[in-house]
Coordinates of C-alpha atoms in Angstrom, one line a residue:
X1 CA 33.0 -14.1 -5.7
X2 CA 32.6 -11.6 -2.8
X3 CA 28.8 -11.8 -3.2
X4 CA 28.9 -15.6 -3.1
X5 CA 31.1 -15.6 -0.1
X6 CA 28.8 -13.2 1.7
X7 CA 25.7 -15.2 0.7
X8 CA 27.4 -18.4 1.9
X9 CA 28.2 -16.8 5.2
X10 CA 24.5 -15.7 5.6
X11 CA 23.4 -19.2 4.8
X12 CA 25.9 -20.7 7.2
X13 CA 24.8 -18.3 10.0
X14 CA 21.2 -19.2 9.4
X15 CA 21.9 -22.9 9.6
X16 CA 23.9 -22.4 12.8
X17 CA 21.1 -20.3 14.3
X18 CA 18.5 -22.9 13.3
X19 CA 20.6 -25.7 14.8
X20 CA 21.3 -23.9 18.1
X21 CA 17.9 -22.2 18.4
X22 CA 19.7 -18.8 19.0
X23 CA 18.5 -16.1 16.7
X24 CA 19.9 -12.6 16.9
X25 CA 16.9 -10.4 16.2
X26 CA 16.5 -6.6 15.8
X27 CA 13.2 -5.0 15.1
X28 CA 13.6 -2.5 12.2
X29 CA 11.6 -0.9 9.4
X30 CA 12.5 -3.9 7.1
X31 CA 10.5 -6.2 9.4
X32 CA 7.3 -4.9 7.7
X33 CA 8.4 -6.6 4.5
X34 CA 9.5 -9.9 6.1
X35 CA 7.4 -13.0 5.6
X36 CA 9.0 -14.6 8.7
X37 CA 7.7 -12.3 11.3
X38 CA 5.3 -14.9 12.7
X39 CA 8.4 -17.0 13.6
X40 CA 10.6 -14.2 14.8
X41 CA 11.4 -14.0 18.5
X42 CA 11.5 -10.2 18.3
X43 CA 7.8 -10.4 17.2
X44 CA 6.8 -13.0 19.7
X45 CA 7.2 -15.9 17.3
X46 CA 8.7 -19.4 17.7
X47 CA 11.6 -20.1 15.2
X48 CA 11.5 -23.8 16.0
X49 CA 8.4 -24.3 13.8
X50 CA 9.6 -22.1 11.0
X51 CA 11.0 -24.8 8.7
X52 CA 7.8 -27.0 8.7
X53 CA 5.4 -24.1 8.5
X54 CA 7.4 -22.2 5.9
X55 CA 7.6 -25.3 3.7
X56 CA 3.8 -25.5 3.7
X57 CA 3.5 -21.8 2.8
X58 CA 6.0 -22.1 0.0
X59 CA 4.2 -25.1 -1.5
X60 CA 0.8 -23.3 -1.3
X61 CA 2.4 -20.4 -3.3
X62 CA 4.0 -22.7 -5.8
X63 CA 0.7 -24.5 -6.4
X64 CA -1.1 -21.1 -6.8
X65 CA 1.3 -20.2 -9.7
X66 CA 1.2 -23.6 -11.3
X67 CA 4.5 -25.0 -10.0
X68 CA 5.1 -28.4 -8.6
X69 CA 5.5 -28.6 -4.8
X70 CA 9.0 -28.9 -3.3
X71 CA 9.7 -32.3 -1.6

């Protein structure tokens, strides 16, 4: 239950950040592994387009592995 509570908090924080447009960012070594760098303000990105663009990217990957696209 602790893990679910922590995961829910992260999800809620991300939703709040998306709604407000305020993203707390910190450049660190893990950034090299992140697929969202192009939308990250710390890397000069624009988070306001993340949802639309990431949905396209996810569906391209799903198609590549034979899965149906998400709605």
